[in-house]
PDB file of C-alpha atoms in Angstrom:
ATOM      1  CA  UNK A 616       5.622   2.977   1.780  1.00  0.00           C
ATOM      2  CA  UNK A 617       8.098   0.118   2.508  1.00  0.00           C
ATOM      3  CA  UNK A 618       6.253  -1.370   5.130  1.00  0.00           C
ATOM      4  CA  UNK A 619       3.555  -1.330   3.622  1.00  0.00           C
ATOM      5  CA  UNK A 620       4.360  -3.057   0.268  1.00  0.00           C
ATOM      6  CA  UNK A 621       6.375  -5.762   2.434  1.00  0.00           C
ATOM      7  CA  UNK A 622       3.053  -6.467   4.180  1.00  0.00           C
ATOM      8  CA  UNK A 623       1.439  -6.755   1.008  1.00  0.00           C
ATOM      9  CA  UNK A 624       4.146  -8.817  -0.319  1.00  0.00           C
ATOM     10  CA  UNK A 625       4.317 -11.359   2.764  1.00  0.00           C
ATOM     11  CA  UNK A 626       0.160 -11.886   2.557  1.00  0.00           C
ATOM     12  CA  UNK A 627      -0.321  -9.376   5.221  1.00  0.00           C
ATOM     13  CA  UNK A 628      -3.724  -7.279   4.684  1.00  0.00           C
ATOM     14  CA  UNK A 629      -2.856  -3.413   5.562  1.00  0.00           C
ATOM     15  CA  UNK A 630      -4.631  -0.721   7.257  1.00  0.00           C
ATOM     16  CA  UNK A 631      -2.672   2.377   6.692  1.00  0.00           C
ATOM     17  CA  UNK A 632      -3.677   6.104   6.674  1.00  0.00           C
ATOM     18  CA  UNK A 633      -5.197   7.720   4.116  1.00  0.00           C
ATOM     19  CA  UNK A 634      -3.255  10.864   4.155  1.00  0.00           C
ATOM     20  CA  UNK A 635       0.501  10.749   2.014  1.00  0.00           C
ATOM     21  CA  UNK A 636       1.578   8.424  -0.986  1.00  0.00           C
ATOM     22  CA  UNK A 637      -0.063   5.651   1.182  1.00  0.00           C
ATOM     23  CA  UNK A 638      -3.529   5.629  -0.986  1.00  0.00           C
ATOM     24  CA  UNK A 639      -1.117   5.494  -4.214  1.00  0.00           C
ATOM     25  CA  UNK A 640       1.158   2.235  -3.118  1.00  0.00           C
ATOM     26  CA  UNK A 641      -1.868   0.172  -1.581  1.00  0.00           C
ATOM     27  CA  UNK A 642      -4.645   1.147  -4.109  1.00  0.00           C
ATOM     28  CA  UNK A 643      -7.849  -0.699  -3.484  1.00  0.00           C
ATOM     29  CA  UNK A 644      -5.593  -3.296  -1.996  1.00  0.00           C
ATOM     30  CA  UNK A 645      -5.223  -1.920   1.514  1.00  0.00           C
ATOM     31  CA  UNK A 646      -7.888  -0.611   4.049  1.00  0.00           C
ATOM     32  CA  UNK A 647      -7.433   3.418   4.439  1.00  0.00           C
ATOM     33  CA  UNK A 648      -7.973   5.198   7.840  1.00  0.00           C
ATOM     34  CA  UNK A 649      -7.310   8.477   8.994  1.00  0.00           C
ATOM     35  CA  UNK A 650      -4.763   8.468  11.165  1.00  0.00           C
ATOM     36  CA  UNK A 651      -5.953  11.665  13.713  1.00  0.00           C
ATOM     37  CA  UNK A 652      -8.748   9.474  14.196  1.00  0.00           C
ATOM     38  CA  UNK A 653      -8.277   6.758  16.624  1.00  0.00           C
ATOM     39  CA  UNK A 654     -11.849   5.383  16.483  1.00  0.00           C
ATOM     40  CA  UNK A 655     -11.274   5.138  12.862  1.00  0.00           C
ATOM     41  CA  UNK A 656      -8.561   3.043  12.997  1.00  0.00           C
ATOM     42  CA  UNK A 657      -9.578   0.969  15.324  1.00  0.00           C
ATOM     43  CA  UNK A 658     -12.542   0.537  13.113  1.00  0.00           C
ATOM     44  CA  UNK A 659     -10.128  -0.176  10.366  1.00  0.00           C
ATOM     45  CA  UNK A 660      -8.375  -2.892  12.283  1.00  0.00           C
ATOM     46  CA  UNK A 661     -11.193  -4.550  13.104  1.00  0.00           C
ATOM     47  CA  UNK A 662     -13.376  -5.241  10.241  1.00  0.00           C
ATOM     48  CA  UNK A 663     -10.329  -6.377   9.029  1.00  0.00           C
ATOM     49  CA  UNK A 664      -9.719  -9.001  11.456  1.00  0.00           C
ATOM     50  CA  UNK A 665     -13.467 -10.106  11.749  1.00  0.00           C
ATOM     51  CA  UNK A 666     -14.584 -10.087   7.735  1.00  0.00           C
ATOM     52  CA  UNK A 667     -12.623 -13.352   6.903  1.00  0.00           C
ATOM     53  CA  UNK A 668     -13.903 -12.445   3.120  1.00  0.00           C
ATOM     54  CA  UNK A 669     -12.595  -8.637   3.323  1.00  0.00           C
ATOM     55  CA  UNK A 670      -9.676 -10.346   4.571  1.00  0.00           C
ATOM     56  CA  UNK A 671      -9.056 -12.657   2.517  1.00  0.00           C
ATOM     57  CA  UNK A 672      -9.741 -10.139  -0.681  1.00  0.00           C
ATOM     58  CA  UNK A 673      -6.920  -7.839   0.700  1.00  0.00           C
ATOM     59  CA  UNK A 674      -4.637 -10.630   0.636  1.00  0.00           C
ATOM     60  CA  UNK A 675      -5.147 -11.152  -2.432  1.00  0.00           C
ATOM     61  CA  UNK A 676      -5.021  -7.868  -3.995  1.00  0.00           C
ATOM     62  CA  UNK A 677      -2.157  -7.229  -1.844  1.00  0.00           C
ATOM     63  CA  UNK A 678      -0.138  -9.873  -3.150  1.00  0.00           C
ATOM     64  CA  UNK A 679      -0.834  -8.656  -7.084  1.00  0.00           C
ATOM     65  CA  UNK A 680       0.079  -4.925  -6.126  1.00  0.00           C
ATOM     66  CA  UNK A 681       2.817  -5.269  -4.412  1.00  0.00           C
ATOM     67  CA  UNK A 682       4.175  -7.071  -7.834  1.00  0.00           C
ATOM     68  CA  UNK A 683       3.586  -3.926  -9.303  1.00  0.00           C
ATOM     69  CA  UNK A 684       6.358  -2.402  -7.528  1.00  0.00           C
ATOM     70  CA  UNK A 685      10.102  -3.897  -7.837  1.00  0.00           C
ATOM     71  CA  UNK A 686      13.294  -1.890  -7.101  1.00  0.00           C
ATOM     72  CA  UNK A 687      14.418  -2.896 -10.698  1.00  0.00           C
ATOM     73  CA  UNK A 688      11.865  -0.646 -11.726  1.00  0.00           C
ATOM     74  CA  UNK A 689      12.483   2.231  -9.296  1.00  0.00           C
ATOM     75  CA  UNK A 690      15.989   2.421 -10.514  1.00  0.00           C
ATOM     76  CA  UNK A 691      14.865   2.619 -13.854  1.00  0.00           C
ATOM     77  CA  UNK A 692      12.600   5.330 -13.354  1.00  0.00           C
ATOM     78  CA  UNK A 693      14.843   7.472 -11.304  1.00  0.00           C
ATOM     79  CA  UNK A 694      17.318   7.426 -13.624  1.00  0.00           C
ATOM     80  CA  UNK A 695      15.178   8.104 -16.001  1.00  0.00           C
ATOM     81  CA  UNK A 696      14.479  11.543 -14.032  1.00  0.00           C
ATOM     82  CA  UNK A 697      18.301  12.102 -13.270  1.00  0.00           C
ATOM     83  CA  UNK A 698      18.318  11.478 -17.356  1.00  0.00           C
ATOM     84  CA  UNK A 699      15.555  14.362 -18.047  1.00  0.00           C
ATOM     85  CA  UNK A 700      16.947  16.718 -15.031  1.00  0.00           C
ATOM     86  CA  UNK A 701      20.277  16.369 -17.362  1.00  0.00           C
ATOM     87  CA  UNK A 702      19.569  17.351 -20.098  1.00  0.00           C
ATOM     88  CA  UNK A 703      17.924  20.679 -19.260  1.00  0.00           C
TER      89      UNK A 703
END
């Protein structure tokens, strides 16, 4: 999912598979393919580069998801698990 949110960070729109955690990180922020399915992707890729408003929208949404996500925030929460695993 790295990749991913540093696209999203940088202004990049995404087309990533549908299959994963990959639906979860870009949300409705990101253009899902499947990924056994080469016509689909190719499908993917290109509305993306020819709809200048689709475009444009994932941009957009791309850059306020990927704010969503921080490592500050990671760390927090996994230590919250390591907290919970603990105490059990």
């Amino acid at each position: 999912g790295l990749p991913v949110l540093e696209a999203m960070a940088c202004g990049i729109p995404v087309v990533t598979s549908k299959v994963s955690s990959l639906p979860e990180i870009v949300g409705e922020a990101g253009k899902l393919v499947d990924p056994y399915d080469p016509r689909n992707i190719a499908e993917g890729i290109s509305e993306v580069l020819t709809n200048q408003t689709l475009r444009q929208s994932m941009i957009e949404k791309g850059l306020q998801r990927a704010h969503l996500f921080s490592w500050q925030r990671t760390a927090a929460e996994t230590l919250a698990v390591y907290r919970s695993v603990t105490k059990g």
